[in-house]
Amino acid sequence: MMARDPDDRNPASKPRETEETDTTMATAQLEDELITTEVETGSTERAGRPDETVVATTGLTVHYGDDQALWDVDIEIPVHKVTAIIGPSGCGKSTFLRSINRMNDQIDGCRIGGELHFHGKNVYDEDVDPVALRRKIGMVFQKPNPFPKSIYDNVAYGLRVQGKDDEVDLDAAVEDALRGAALWDEVKDKLDESGLELSGGQQQRLCIARTIATDPEVLLMDEPTSALDPVAASKIEDLIDELVEEYTVVIVTHNMQQAARISDKTAVFLNGGELVEFDRTATIFENPADDRVEDYITGKFG
Amino acid sequence: MSTETNPTRGITGDGAAQADRVANRRVRRILFGCAAITVLTTLAIFFVLIDNAVSYFYGLRFTEALLGASLEKSVTLTEFFTGTRWAPDHATPGHGILPIVFGTLSITVGAAFVSIPIGTATAIYLSEYASEGVRSKLKPTLEILAGIPTIVYGYFAIAFINPVVLSPIAETLFGIHLGRYSMLSGMLVVGIMTIPMVSSISEDAMSSVPDELRNGAYALGATKYDVSTRIVLPASISGVLASYILAVSRALGETMAVTLAAGFNAQITANPFDEIMTMTAYMVSMARGTSAVGTIEYQSLFAVGLVLFVMTLVMNLLNDRLKRRFQEEYR
Ligand SMILES: Nc1ncnc2c1ncn2[C@@H]1O[C@H](COP(=O)(O)OP(=O)(O)OP(=O)(O)O)[C@@H](O)[C@H]1O
Ligand SMILES: [Mg+2]
């Protein structure tokens, strides 16, 4: 699809000052984090299910205009697991997430190369309808973005645009989704009020409710807790833990503790868009194969 | 006291700060003066209209009446507001304003049926569907359309819309011979004129809807059409409605184009191919007619002007009301 010039593929030639400052600032916390991670990673293993792949990429590349944001990513995301995507700012985590549900189509000048399979079907094939794809792969954004509509209409929106509002009992579906997002008790008496009147954490759970209302297979979450306080964030973490029973979750996070706590597998992106290591979360945090990953995890990156 | 030991130095008034304050006050006065000019002009217009309109109904100006001159009834308010014949300068004069109010309202409503759907669709296209390249060409074109002098639209109606577009339709489909003017031609030309108003203001409102909302909807599997109609339009509704009201106000007061397109025959008719007269067209023809200043037929100009002024004012108030209501709803 696009020219792959081996010479300009050397990402190390690019300056990456922002990443360095990011990681130096975080160094102090990281020692704590490492201790916690060791204790907690084991407990999140979801055993008993076969490692079936739902999303797989081969040689996935993304360009924005002339800038390449992802370099030959190969990854296999297992079904009914939480896969965490970590890495320094600007390394292409959001770009990768958006390429899974083709939200990159919305960006002018964005070009995708390589293949991304969803249940074995390349989603960038000519005959794939991105609208249909997004009905199977839901997405929660970093900044809560409820619609300027009532809480009820926010949750019902997806069902309505997907034409499912005739098939299902809409009231029941809205209640189920709000319960699923652990928001029902807080809003059950004010479903007619605007979604914008909720707190940030409630708004984010409303966005999750809105997404699970249409019953997608995969949930993509781009730093869903970064705009929230720790209490609201931990509610969402608990929620993810429950959601993964039914959905496959891919979550981008800057918080390594969070990645360690909630994920089964972790992908580390570095070097301006390279997938450096992808493995069980415990392995990534305790015994990474790649030195750069170890450096990044321990805050020595750069 | 020396400067070093005076802790308040620098925050209390010394020479420089004092000068600043004076300059500040002067700027504020100048700005207030400019704002006051517009308010005073509006009041002056309103006053002149009322003053002269009074002489239409009572034979002398409001100001003359204050000076003690005696009233003599000329046109009754009943005749003015309920009469159905408008011919103040006729040998047997008629002073019923309804025919020309009908003319103005029919043109306004007809124009709205053209400008609102087309303008809204254009705005949605520009804001949601058009590529950057198309948008960068179409927007300036629309702005040019908005900048064409209205007299040019008038000639467009008289030379093209009426004879080339409407005349064959009237002739072949209805067997009506079309004159130089027609109500439908006026509706169309005013409608076309006000499309850029609707599209440009609506598009601004739609473009200011944050992309996060669009992305949220797209991620739920919404189509472009869903996003346009169920997210962007509702979220920008106050701006969109404001554009409608502005276009309608413009149509109400539109003069040159409508005079040339719709004609000078004051009548209430259901046939869109008939010639009619709007309030503004009457005012134009009267102002450049042969009636002497101060005669009843000349003063009718101001009575009509006052009614038009009030109609426009009502539209403006409506605009404010709507804006406030929808702002609360979608904030
Ligand atoms: N819409 C866009 N247009 C052009 N370039 C973009 C766009 N979005 C991202 N990029 C570029 O792609 C690269 C990766 O960006 P991306 O947002 O995927 O990083 P990220 O890992 O999510 O960073 P962060 O942790 O700060 O969210 C960056 O260099 C960025 O400048
Ligand atoms: Mg990001």
XYZ file of C-alpha atoms and ligand atoms in Angstrom:
665
model
C 0.000 0.000 0.000
C 2.876 2.354 0.678
C 6.577 2.458 0.031
C 8.604 1.010 2.846
C 12.041 2.457 2.630
C 14.314 0.543 4.977
C 16.530 3.580 5.428
C 13.928 5.920 6.827
C 12.723 3.143 9.038
C 15.381 3.722 11.600
C 13.417 5.364 14.359
C 16.427 5.940 16.577
C 17.464 8.832 14.389
C 14.536 10.896 15.585
C 14.857 13.208 18.573
C 12.630 12.251 21.465
C 13.052 14.918 24.068
C 9.510 14.817 25.392
C 9.781 11.190 26.320
C 12.923 11.781 28.274
C 11.373 14.463 30.426
C 8.282 12.331 30.944
C 10.196 9.444 32.273
C 12.587 11.408 34.448
C 9.677 13.041 36.186
C 8.120 9.711 36.911
C 11.293 8.090 38.241
C 10.532 8.811 41.875
C 7.192 7.044 41.806
C 8.427 4.129 39.860
C 10.190 2.361 42.698
C 6.910 2.201 44.535
C 5.151 1.032 41.461
C 7.568 -1.780 40.890
C 6.955 -3.147 44.345
C 3.204 -3.020 43.896
C 3.320 -4.528 40.472
C 5.154 -7.564 41.696
C 2.529 -8.221 44.267
C -0.418 -7.672 42.020
C 0.285 -8.943 38.559
C -0.304 -12.571 39.384
C -3.802 -11.980 40.678
C -5.168 -10.639 37.426
C -4.405 -13.704 35.364
C -7.646 -14.914 33.904
C -7.002 -18.581 33.537
C -9.270 -21.231 32.153
C -9.921 -19.689 28.752
C -8.049 -20.619 25.630
C -5.963 -17.838 24.151
C -8.099 -17.195 21.111
C -7.088 -14.187 19.025
C -9.711 -11.596 18.143
C -7.607 -8.796 16.649
C -4.320 -9.477 14.895
C -2.081 -7.148 12.937
C 0.711 -7.902 10.532
C 3.099 -5.172 9.432
C 0.660 -2.449 10.441
C 1.974 1.022 9.613
C 0.315 4.395 9.996
C 1.368 7.664 8.388
C 0.059 11.128 9.131
C 0.979 12.985 5.966
C 4.720 12.413 5.642
C 5.224 11.463 9.280
C 5.165 7.808 10.157
C 3.495 7.156 13.492
C 3.539 3.329 13.604
C 6.263 1.011 12.295
C 5.373 -2.562 11.310
C 3.315 -3.549 14.294
C 2.616 -7.270 14.706
C 0.332 -8.111 17.592
C -2.301 -10.678 18.511
C -4.910 -9.525 20.972
C -6.564 -12.368 22.902
C -10.307 -12.589 23.383
C -11.807 -11.970 26.858
C -8.575 -10.569 28.217
C -7.431 -7.104 29.141
C -4.581 -5.992 26.927
C -2.748 -2.894 28.103
C -0.860 -0.583 25.773
C 1.853 1.418 27.468
C 4.644 3.666 26.281
C 5.866 7.233 26.401
C 3.807 10.126 25.092
C 3.628 10.393 21.321
C 4.715 6.807 20.643
C 1.512 5.982 18.789
C -0.688 4.285 21.391
C -3.794 6.248 20.443
C -2.925 5.855 16.794
C -2.783 2.093 17.201
C -6.075 2.003 19.073
C -7.812 4.144 16.463
C -6.578 1.920 13.679
C -8.401 -1.052 15.207
C -11.881 0.461 14.769
C -10.865 2.589 11.779
C -11.415 5.856 13.606
C -8.275 6.989 11.798
C -10.483 7.252 8.714
C -11.788 10.464 10.257
C -8.358 12.084 10.167
C -7.354 13.880 6.984
C -4.032 12.681 5.626
C -3.900 9.481 7.661
C -2.779 6.408 5.685
C -2.713 2.826 6.900
C -0.486 0.056 5.604
C -0.188 -3.626 6.435
C -3.081 -5.705 7.658
C -5.368 -5.659 10.669
C -7.529 -8.718 11.088
C -10.689 -8.856 13.131
C -11.781 -12.497 13.417
C -9.512 -13.226 10.501
C -10.916 -10.554 8.197
C -8.672 -7.668 7.164
C -10.669 -4.610 8.218
C -8.896 -2.472 5.652
C -10.230 -4.576 2.792
C -12.322 -2.700 0.257
C -15.527 -4.497 1.215
C -15.378 -3.673 4.926
C -17.811 -1.010 6.092
C -16.179 1.003 8.886
C -19.605 1.825 10.297
C -20.383 -1.881 10.688
C -16.922 -2.505 12.140
C -17.379 0.191 14.782
C -20.631 -1.423 15.813
C -18.576 -4.450 16.832
C -15.623 -2.559 18.295
C -16.633 0.127 20.773
C -14.373 2.929 21.955
C -14.100 5.041 25.092
C -12.099 8.231 24.804
C -9.577 9.865 27.074
C -11.722 12.911 27.715
C -15.300 12.029 28.670
C -17.459 13.156 25.749
C -21.130 12.661 26.595
C -23.563 14.075 24.058
C -25.479 17.220 25.013
C -28.546 15.074 25.543
C -30.255 13.467 28.503
C -28.538 10.592 30.309
C -31.141 8.249 28.877
C -30.658 9.480 25.309
C -26.900 9.246 25.666
C -27.131 5.541 26.448
C -29.886 4.933 23.899
C -28.043 6.775 21.120
C -26.009 3.804 19.908
C -29.019 1.497 19.883
C -30.990 4.099 17.972
C -28.424 4.746 15.269
C -27.860 1.033 14.917
C -31.605 0.558 14.464
C -31.765 -1.848 17.414
C -34.221 0.293 19.367
C -37.145 -1.566 17.797
C -35.819 -5.013 18.604
C -34.966 -4.493 22.243
C -36.774 -3.035 25.224
C -35.010 0.306 25.228
C -35.712 1.103 28.884
C -34.333 -2.242 29.972
C -31.311 -1.928 27.717
C -30.500 1.513 29.097
C -30.834 0.245 32.654
C -28.648 -2.783 31.924
C -25.933 -0.654 30.358
C -25.968 1.834 33.228
C -25.783 -1.026 35.717
C -22.977 -2.548 33.702
C -21.086 0.717 33.972
C -21.773 0.923 37.732
C -23.679 4.167 37.273
C -27.303 3.106 37.640
C -27.712 3.821 41.343
C -26.315 7.314 40.962
C -28.491 8.365 38.028
C -31.637 6.231 38.154
C -33.711 9.168 39.448
C -32.471 11.686 36.928
C -32.360 9.943 33.587
C -33.908 13.011 31.954
C -31.151 15.337 33.053
C -28.365 16.296 30.720
C -25.350 14.006 30.643
C -23.198 17.120 30.855
C -24.390 17.767 34.397
C -22.625 14.685 35.766
C -19.181 14.762 37.350
C -16.143 13.836 35.240
C -15.989 10.291 36.611
C -19.714 9.799 36.147
C -19.467 11.171 32.622
C -16.766 8.648 31.813
C -18.880 5.810 33.169
C -21.782 7.193 31.121
C -19.553 6.949 28.058
C -18.736 3.367 28.971
C -22.446 2.650 29.449
C -23.156 4.213 26.075
C -20.566 1.951 24.499
C -21.596 -1.329 26.130
C -25.293 -0.618 25.499
C -24.840 -1.703 21.884
C -23.067 -4.870 22.994
C -19.816 -4.689 21.008
C -17.267 -7.507 21.113
C -14.212 -5.402 21.788
C -13.859 -2.336 23.980
C -11.078 0.075 23.141
C -10.233 2.491 25.915
C -7.835 5.367 25.422
C -6.587 6.463 28.845
C -10.111 6.273 30.242
C -9.066 7.283 33.746
C -6.497 9.968 33.051
C -8.980 12.779 33.563
C -10.317 11.288 36.789
C -9.456 11.355 40.468
C -8.132 8.123 42.073
C -11.488 7.061 43.499
C -13.292 7.469 40.199
C -10.366 5.791 38.458
C -10.468 2.769 40.722
C -14.202 2.412 40.095
C -13.471 2.225 36.391
C -10.693 -0.278 36.997
C -13.096 -2.492 38.936
C -15.527 -2.084 36.101
C -12.994 -3.202 33.518
C -12.372 -6.261 35.642
C -16.050 -7.170 35.319
C -16.426 -6.121 31.703
C -13.733 -8.494 30.543
C -16.012 -11.412 31.405
C -18.060 -10.416 28.393
C -15.817 -8.234 26.283
C -12.279 -8.068 25.051
C -10.672 -4.936 26.456
C -7.745 -3.037 24.991
C -6.697 -0.166 27.213
C -4.106 2.539 26.707
C -2.688 3.847 29.931
C 0.140 6.039 31.143
C -0.183 4.587 34.580
C 2.026 1.517 34.870
C 0.507 0.501 38.164
C -2.837 0.492 36.450
C -1.535 -1.593 33.571
C -0.049 -4.041 36.007
C -3.178 -4.213 38.122
C -5.798 -4.744 35.459
C -4.207 -6.263 32.389
C -3.424 -9.821 31.339
C -1.117 -8.865 28.525
C 0.894 -5.726 27.981
C 2.231 -4.178 24.801
C 5.052 -1.667 25.100
C 5.415 0.907 22.347
C 8.664 2.880 22.192
C 10.871 4.744 19.753
C 8.241 6.836 18.066
C 5.907 4.083 17.012
C 7.541 0.701 17.384
C 5.973 -2.216 19.239
C 8.997 -3.299 21.233
C 7.581 -6.061 23.373
C 4.278 -7.813 23.842
C 3.847 -10.472 26.474
C 2.035 -11.508 29.616
C 1.818 -8.537 31.930
C 3.723 -10.316 34.660
C 6.575 -11.013 32.272
C 6.704 -7.449 31.026
C 6.883 -6.012 34.510
C 9.061 -8.636 36.174
C 11.269 -10.015 33.489
C 11.102 -8.155 30.199
C 13.126 -9.561 27.349
C 14.076 -6.200 25.906
C 16.449 -3.942 27.814
C 14.688 -0.836 26.562
C 11.451 -2.094 28.074
C 13.169 -2.741 31.373
C 14.604 0.767 31.244
C 11.243 2.242 30.427
C 9.455 0.305 33.171
C 12.029 1.242 35.759
C 12.159 4.831 34.608
C 15.654 4.639 33.180
C 14.473 5.064 29.634
C 16.339 7.570 27.512
C 9.936 58.555 53.580
C 12.469 56.886 51.324
C 11.357 54.632 48.534
C 13.054 51.562 49.971
C 11.133 51.636 53.205
C 7.742 52.396 51.715
C 6.172 48.984 51.156
C 3.084 50.342 49.419
C 5.094 52.021 46.757
C 4.311 50.664 43.346
C 0.809 49.600 44.158
C -0.682 52.913 45.256
C -1.237 55.791 42.872
C 1.920 57.501 41.791
C 2.240 59.598 38.644
C 2.301 56.776 36.108
C -0.628 54.874 37.526
C -2.648 58.048 37.744
C -2.008 58.784 34.060
C -3.022 55.230 33.193
C -6.285 55.626 35.012
C -7.065 58.867 33.226
C -6.309 57.325 29.835
C -8.394 54.337 30.765
C -11.341 56.527 31.600
C -10.995 58.424 28.332
C -10.973 55.225 26.284
C -14.046 54.060 28.088
C -15.864 57.302 27.312
C -14.989 57.117 23.629
C -16.158 53.522 23.381
C -19.354 54.379 25.219
C -19.894 57.307 22.847
C -19.705 55.000 19.847
C -22.155 52.578 21.392
C -24.460 55.479 22.252
C -24.537 56.653 18.621
C -26.207 53.448 17.479
C -28.754 53.582 20.267
C -29.541 57.233 19.549
C -29.910 56.561 15.820
C -32.392 53.778 16.502
C -34.392 56.020 18.802
C -34.301 58.865 16.264
C -35.597 56.631 13.477
C -38.353 55.352 15.698
C -39.294 58.900 16.656
C -39.401 60.207 13.069
C -41.549 57.256 12.060
C -44.034 57.816 14.870
C -44.069 61.575 14.410
C -44.920 61.310 10.726
C -47.247 58.350 11.129
C -49.304 60.383 13.556
C -49.865 62.991 10.850
C -51.148 60.256 8.558
C -53.871 59.375 11.030
C -54.558 62.786 12.575
C -53.621 65.310 9.899
C -50.695 66.763 11.784
C -47.452 65.669 13.322
C -47.053 64.598 16.890
C -44.700 67.531 17.449
C -47.250 69.981 15.987
C -49.927 68.544 18.248
C -47.699 69.156 21.256
C -47.451 72.800 20.168
C -51.229 73.137 20.396
C -52.547 72.691 16.848
C -55.946 70.998 16.685
C -56.448 67.442 15.432
C -58.415 66.543 12.368
C -59.086 62.861 11.759
C -57.994 61.647 8.360
C -57.473 57.857 8.255
C -59.010 55.723 10.980
C -56.986 52.935 12.553
C -59.840 50.554 11.770
C -59.660 51.305 8.081
C -55.885 51.088 8.127
C -55.643 47.713 9.841
C -58.728 45.977 8.412
C -59.246 47.543 5.001
C -58.473 45.363 2.011
C -57.831 48.036 -0.562
C -54.546 49.888 -0.597
C -54.449 52.918 -2.920
C -53.704 56.077 -0.911
C -52.930 58.140 -4.016
C -55.963 57.024 -6.004
C -58.810 59.406 -6.913
C -60.980 57.419 -4.503
C -58.300 56.484 -2.001
C -58.139 53.167 -0.129
C -56.204 52.996 3.122
C -56.331 49.312 4.075
C -52.801 48.023 4.662
C -53.697 44.312 4.495
C -52.884 43.807 0.779
C -49.319 44.997 1.155
C -48.868 43.194 4.486
C -50.024 40.121 2.618
C -47.485 40.899 -0.108
C -44.631 41.160 2.374
C -45.620 38.092 4.387
C -46.202 35.892 1.355
C -42.791 36.797 -0.045
C -41.198 36.193 3.369
C -42.817 32.812 3.876
C -42.184 31.747 0.277
C -38.554 32.817 0.533
C -38.153 30.908 3.795
C -39.332 27.752 2.028
C -36.433 28.236 -0.363
C -33.667 29.525 1.884
C -34.150 27.377 5.000
C -34.006 23.893 3.443
C -31.350 24.736 0.890
C -29.319 26.833 3.320
C -29.414 24.168 6.033
C -28.504 21.410 3.618
C -25.636 23.508 2.290
C -24.406 24.152 5.834
C -24.512 20.444 6.705
C -22.720 19.601 3.495
C -20.018 22.185 4.095
C -19.486 21.342 7.732
C -19.807 17.536 7.663
C -19.427 16.146 4.158
C -17.288 18.468 2.038
C -13.579 17.832 1.747
C -11.227 20.627 2.667
C -10.718 21.456 -1.011
C -14.399 21.743 -1.841
C -15.103 23.750 1.272
C -12.340 26.223 0.518
C -13.954 26.956 -2.859
C -17.611 26.826 -1.931
C -17.458 29.086 1.104
C -16.042 32.118 -0.708
C -18.541 31.575 -3.517
C -21.379 31.766 -1.037
C -19.894 34.874 0.470
C -19.774 36.485 -2.967
C -23.422 35.567 -3.410
C -24.164 37.360 -0.148
C -22.280 40.438 -1.296
C -24.100 40.985 -4.605
C -26.166 44.207 -4.466
C -29.847 43.378 -4.155
C -30.749 45.449 -7.234
C -28.752 42.946 -9.256
C -30.923 40.156 -7.877
C -33.905 42.250 -8.920
C -32.745 42.348 -12.512
C -31.925 38.659 -12.308
C -35.595 38.077 -11.441
C -36.948 40.402 -14.107
C -34.632 39.174 -16.843
C -34.282 35.504 -15.994
C -36.423 33.943 -13.274
C -39.704 35.426 -14.437
C -39.464 35.299 -18.256
C -37.146 32.301 -18.723
C -37.997 29.999 -15.831
C -41.514 30.823 -14.680
C -43.201 32.082 -17.828
C -42.999 28.794 -19.785
C -44.186 26.863 -16.722
C -47.166 29.153 -16.209
C -47.968 29.098 -19.916
C -47.733 25.373 -20.567
C -48.936 23.916 -17.279
C -51.577 26.437 -16.241
C -52.336 28.395 -19.389
C -51.584 31.631 -17.566
C -49.891 34.450 -19.415
C -47.215 35.783 -17.099
C -46.671 39.531 -16.898
C -43.421 41.223 -16.113
C -43.839 40.617 -12.367
C -44.999 37.730 -10.217
C -45.257 36.772 -6.572
C -43.436 33.497 -7.204
C -40.538 35.276 -8.843
C -40.249 37.472 -5.741
C -40.329 34.462 -3.428
C -37.637 32.681 -5.390
C -35.287 35.605 -5.740
C -35.528 36.607 -2.085
C -35.134 32.958 -1.125
C -31.990 32.624 -3.213
C -30.641 35.869 -1.822
C -30.978 34.689 1.751
C -29.520 31.191 1.260
C -25.963 32.390 2.011
C -27.184 33.928 5.240
C -28.665 30.660 6.451
C -25.804 28.512 5.199
C -22.960 30.666 6.417
C -24.250 31.308 9.938
C -25.483 27.730 10.331
C -22.180 26.388 9.110
C -20.304 28.481 11.646
C -22.522 27.075 14.374
C -22.054 23.504 13.137
C -18.292 23.801 12.770
C -18.017 24.945 16.354
C -19.514 21.668 17.592
C -16.490 19.904 19.119
C -15.057 16.930 17.218
C -15.158 14.839 20.395
C -18.927 14.663 20.026
C -18.644 13.536 16.415
C -16.005 10.947 17.293
C -18.142 9.690 20.164
C -20.974 9.082 17.732
C -18.821 7.590 14.983
C -17.311 5.195 17.502
C -20.828 3.965 18.271
C -21.275 3.029 14.637
C -23.143 6.139 13.556
C -23.177 7.069 9.898
C -22.336 10.533 8.660
C -26.023 11.197 8.244
C -26.727 10.165 11.862
C -23.940 12.379 13.113
C -25.143 15.337 11.064
C -28.788 15.093 12.001
C -28.681 13.694 15.518
C -25.520 15.206 16.950
C -24.352 18.233 15.009
C -27.731 19.767 14.196
C -29.164 19.499 17.733
C -25.923 20.731 19.282
C -25.839 23.778 17.026
C -29.584 24.414 16.953
C -29.477 27.844 18.573
C -27.117 29.174 15.918
C -29.099 27.494 13.164
C -32.380 28.989 14.351
C -30.727 32.377 14.656
C -29.710 32.124 11.009
C -33.319 31.343 10.040
C -34.623 34.359 11.889
C -31.984 36.593 10.394
C -32.892 35.388 6.923
C -36.583 35.935 7.607
C -35.945 39.443 8.936
C -33.916 40.165 5.863
C -36.730 38.920 3.631
C -39.244 41.073 5.511
C -37.268 44.219 4.882
C -35.948 43.272 1.462
C -36.693 46.062 -0.997
C -34.997 46.397 -4.356
C -35.039 42.799 -5.509
C -38.578 42.219 -4.422
C -39.815 45.456 -5.972
C -38.432 44.485 -9.329
C -39.547 40.870 -9.037
C -43.022 41.008 -7.528
C -44.326 44.302 -8.834
C -46.688 47.111 -7.790
C -50.188 45.709 -7.745
C -51.469 45.707 -4.163
C -53.811 42.756 -3.939
C -54.507 39.670 -1.884
C -54.339 36.670 -4.161
C -53.747 32.949 -3.997
C -52.265 32.766 -7.470
C -48.467 32.795 -7.274
C -48.233 34.027 -10.870
C -50.070 37.267 -10.005
C -48.344 40.567 -9.551
C -48.422 41.764 -5.945
C -46.936 44.616 -3.941
C -44.930 44.419 -0.743
C -44.744 47.130 1.894
C -41.234 48.033 0.848
C -42.186 48.179 -2.829
C -44.978 50.577 -1.937
C -42.573 52.757 0.019
C -40.148 52.902 -2.898
C -42.836 53.829 -5.397
C -44.342 56.432 -3.079
C -41.030 58.042 -2.174
C -40.183 58.575 -5.827
C -43.763 59.360 -6.912
C -45.390 62.731 -7.518
C -47.225 63.146 -4.195
C -46.241 66.283 -2.318
C -44.535 65.986 1.037
C -47.023 66.379 3.857
C -50.071 65.072 1.982
C -51.904 62.115 3.418
C -50.761 59.825 0.635
C -47.170 60.851 1.225
C -47.443 60.412 4.997
C -48.777 56.871 4.471
C -45.151 56.032 3.796
C -44.359 56.452 7.468
C -47.339 54.516 8.719
C -46.275 51.578 6.558
C -42.669 52.037 7.656
C -43.708 51.922 11.289
C -45.629 48.680 10.804
C -42.637 47.140 9.051
C -40.347 48.338 11.832
C -42.548 46.661 14.425
C -42.641 43.413 12.426
C -38.850 43.352 12.245
C -38.608 44.150 15.931
C -40.845 41.200 16.741
C -38.526 38.931 14.747
C -35.555 40.214 16.697
C -37.237 39.623 20.029
C -38.189 36.132 18.883
C -34.565 35.537 17.977
C -33.458 36.515 21.481
C -36.052 34.303 23.105
C -35.189 31.259 21.012
C -31.503 31.742 21.529
C -31.825 31.872 25.271
C -34.104 28.876 25.412
C -31.925 26.609 23.332
C -28.727 27.778 24.914
C -30.045 26.543 28.233
C -31.073 23.244 26.763
C -27.833 22.343 25.027
C -25.212 23.997 27.212
N -4.449 13.731 13.966
C -3.131 13.703 13.799
N -2.555 14.357 12.760
C -1.223 14.344 12.588
N -0.370 13.708 13.392
C -0.861 13.026 14.443
C -2.265 13.001 14.702
N -2.488 12.262 15.809
C -1.271 11.856 16.223
N -0.295 12.305 15.412
C 1.145 12.046 15.552
O 1.353 10.665 15.647
C 2.254 10.356 16.671
C 1.631 9.415 17.668
O 0.551 10.077 18.288
P -0.427 9.346 19.291
O -1.493 10.318 19.623
O -0.840 8.060 18.715
O 0.509 9.118 20.546
P 0.150 8.547 21.983
O 1.072 7.428 22.252
O -1.294 8.268 22.085
O 0.549 9.762 22.902
P -0.122 10.218 24.278
O 0.359 9.278 25.307
O 0.429 11.586 24.490
O -1.588 10.202 24.103
C 2.685 11.686 17.267
O 3.928 12.029 16.721
C 1.641 12.657 16.830
O 2.206 13.908 16.593
Mg -2.924 9.176 23.180
